[in-house]
CSV table of C-alpha atoms in Angstrom, one decimal:
chain,number,residue,atom,x,y,z
J,1242,UNK,CA,-16.9,49.7,37.1
J,1243,UNK,CA,-19.8,51.8,38.4
J,1244,UNK,CA,-23.2,50.8,37.0
J,1245,UNK,CA,-26.5,52.7,37.2
J,1246,UNK,CA,-27.2,50.9,40.6
J,1247,UNK,CA,-24.0,49.3,41.8
J,1248,UNK,CA,-20.6,48.0,40.9
J,1249,UNK,CA,-18.9,45.3,38.7
J,1250,UNK,CA,-15.4,44.0,38.8
J,1251,UNK,CA,-13.8,43.3,35.4
J,1252,UNK,CA,-10.9,40.9,35.2
J,1253,UNK,CA,-9.8,41.7,31.7
J,1254,UNK,CA,-6.1,40.8,31.6
J,1255,UNK,CA,-5.4,39.9,28.0
J,1256,UNK,CA,-5.6,41.6,24.7
J,1257,UNK,CA,-8.1,39.0,23.5
J,1258,UNK,CA,-10.3,39.6,26.6
J,1259,UNK,CA,-10.2,43.3,26.0
J,1260,UNK,CA,-11.1,42.9,22.3
J,1261,UNK,CA,-14.1,40.8,23.4
J,1262,UNK,CA,-15.2,43.4,26.0
J,1263,UNK,CA,-15.0,46.2,23.3
J,1264,UNK,CA,-17.1,44.0,21.0
J,1265,UNK,CA,-19.7,43.3,23.7
J,1266,UNK,CA,-20.0,46.9,24.8
J,1267,UNK,CA,-20.4,48.1,21.2
J,1268,UNK,CA,-19.4,51.7,22.0
J,1269,UNK,CA,-18.0,53.9,19.3
J,1270,UNK,CA,-15.6,55.8,21.5
J,1271,UNK,CA,-14.2,52.5,23.0
J,1272,UNK,CA,-14.0,50.7,19.6
J,1273,UNK,CA,-12.5,53.7,17.8
J,1274,UNK,CA,-9.4,53.9,20.1
J,1275,UNK,CA,-6.4,52.1,18.8
J,1276,UNK,CA,-4.3,53.5,21.7
J,1277,UNK,CA,-6.0,50.9,23.9
J,1278,UNK,CA,-5.2,47.9,21.6
J,1279,UNK,CA,-2.6,46.3,23.8
J,1280,UNK,CA,-2.1,45.9,27.6
J,1281,UNK,CA,0.9,48.3,27.9
J,1282,UNK,CA,-1.2,51.1,26.2
J,1283,UNK,CA,-4.2,50.4,28.5
J,1284,UNK,CA,-2.0,50.6,31.6
J,1285,UNK,CA,-0.4,53.8,30.3
J,1286,UNK,CA,-3.9,55.4,29.7
J,1287,UNK,CA,-5.6,53.7,32.6
J,1288,UNK,CA,-7.4,56.7,34.0
J,1289,UNK,CA,-8.9,57.7,30.6
J,1290,UNK,CA,-9.9,54.1,29.9
J,1291,UNK,CA,-11.5,53.7,33.3
J,1292,UNK,CA,-13.5,56.9,32.7
J,1293,UNK,CA,-14.8,55.7,29.4
J,1294,UNK,CA,-15.7,52.3,30.9
J,1295,UNK,CA,-17.5,53.9,33.8
J,1296,UNK,CA,-19.4,56.1,31.4
J,1297,UNK,CA,-20.6,53.1,29.5
J,1298,UNK,CA,-21.4,50.9,32.5
J,1299,UNK,CA,-23.4,53.8,34.2
J,1300,UNK,CA,-25.9,53.6,31.3
J,1301,UNK,CA,-27.4,50.3,32.6
J,1302,UNK,CA,-28.0,48.4,35.8
J,1303,UNK,CA,-25.7,45.9,37.4
J,1304,UNK,CA,-28.1,43.1,36.5
J,1305,UNK,CA,-28.1,44.1,32.8
J,1306,UNK,CA,-24.3,44.1,32.7
J,1307,UNK,CA,-24.0,40.8,34.5
J,1308,UNK,CA,-26.3,39.2,31.9
J,1309,UNK,CA,-24.4,40.7,29.0
J,1310,UNK,CA,-21.0,39.8,30.4
J,1311,UNK,CA,-22.1,36.3,31.4
J,1312,UNK,CA,-22.9,35.5,27.7
J,1313,UNK,CA,-19.7,37.1,26.5
J,1314,UNK,CA,-17.0,35.1,28.3
J,1315,UNK,CA,-15.5,38.4,29.7
J,1316,UNK,CA,-14.3,37.6,33.3
J,1317,UNK,CA,-16.3,39.7,35.7
J,1318,UNK,CA,-18.1,39.6,39.1
J,1319,UNK,CA,-20.6,41.8,41.0
J,1320,UNK,CA,-19.2,43.8,43.9
J,1321,UNK,CA,-21.6,43.1,46.7
J,1322,UNK,CA,-22.2,44.6,50.1
J,1323,UNK,CA,-22.8,42.2,53.0
J,1324,UNK,CA,-26.6,42.1,52.4
J,1325,UNK,CA,-26.0,41.4,48.7
J,1326,UNK,CA,-23.5,38.6,49.5
J,1327,UNK,CA,-26.0,37.0,51.9
J,1328,UNK,CA,-28.8,37.3,49.3
J,1329,UNK,CA,-27.1,35.2,46.6
J,1330,UNK,CA,-29.1,32.1,45.7
J,1331,UNK,CA,-26.1,29.8,46.2
J,1332,UNK,CA,-25.6,31.2,49.7
J,1333,UNK,CA,-29.2,31.1,50.7
J,1334,UNK,CA,-29.8,27.6,49.3
J,1335,UNK,CA,-26.5,26.1,50.2
J,1336,UNK,CA,-26.9,26.2,54.0
J,1337,UNK,CA,-24.0,28.7,54.4
J,1338,UNK,CA,-25.9,31.1,56.6
J,1339,UNK,CA,-26.8,30.2,60.2
J,1340,UNK,CA,-27.6,31.6,63.6
J,1341,UNK,CA,-24.9,32.7,66.0
J,1342,UNK,CA,-25.5,33.9,69.5
J,1343,UNK,CA,-23.9,37.2,70.5
J,1344,UNK,CA,-24.2,39.4,73.6
J,1345,UNK,CA,-26.6,41.5,71.5
J,1346,UNK,CA,-28.7,38.5,70.6
J,1347,UNK,CA,-28.9,36.0,67.8
J,1348,UNK,CA,-27.6,37.1,64.4
J,1349,UNK,CA,-27.3,35.5,61.0
J,1350,UNK,CA,-23.7,34.8,60.0
J,1351,UNK,CA,-21.7,32.8,57.5
J,1352,UNK,CA,-21.2,29.2,58.5
J,1353,UNK,CA,-18.2,27.2,57.7
J,1354,UNK,CA,-18.5,25.3,54.4
J,1355,UNK,CA,-16.6,22.4,55.8
J,1356,UNK,CA,-18.6,19.2,56.3
J,1357,UNK,CA,-16.6,16.2,57.5
J,1358,UNK,CA,-18.4,12.8,58.0
J,1359,UNK,CA,-21.7,14.7,57.8
J,1360,UNK,CA,-20.8,17.1,60.5
J,1361,UNK,CA,-20.3,20.8,59.8
J,1362,UNK,CA,-16.9,21.8,61.3
């Protein structure tokens, strides 16, 4: 979904998850549509549904929606560019980024997460 300042991936695969999403979004258009009540209908009307969801998500920032969705139990994730991926706290704090020499000089890159017998492999 397109937010006011980025993108979010929704992984809503069941009727119960969709019902929870509708409840959390609290939108009259979305909640008033019985034609989206089951997965087959949502697939059939995918473009229309996607348009409505993008309209709703565009009203607020990615950060707003991540907070709302985190409390809802609706499966989701931010869609990040490379800078955004490197800027996540768990990446910064987890020693996953390190220097790598290249012909153009040293760059920061993802390090292997594998540590065997105390040695990063």
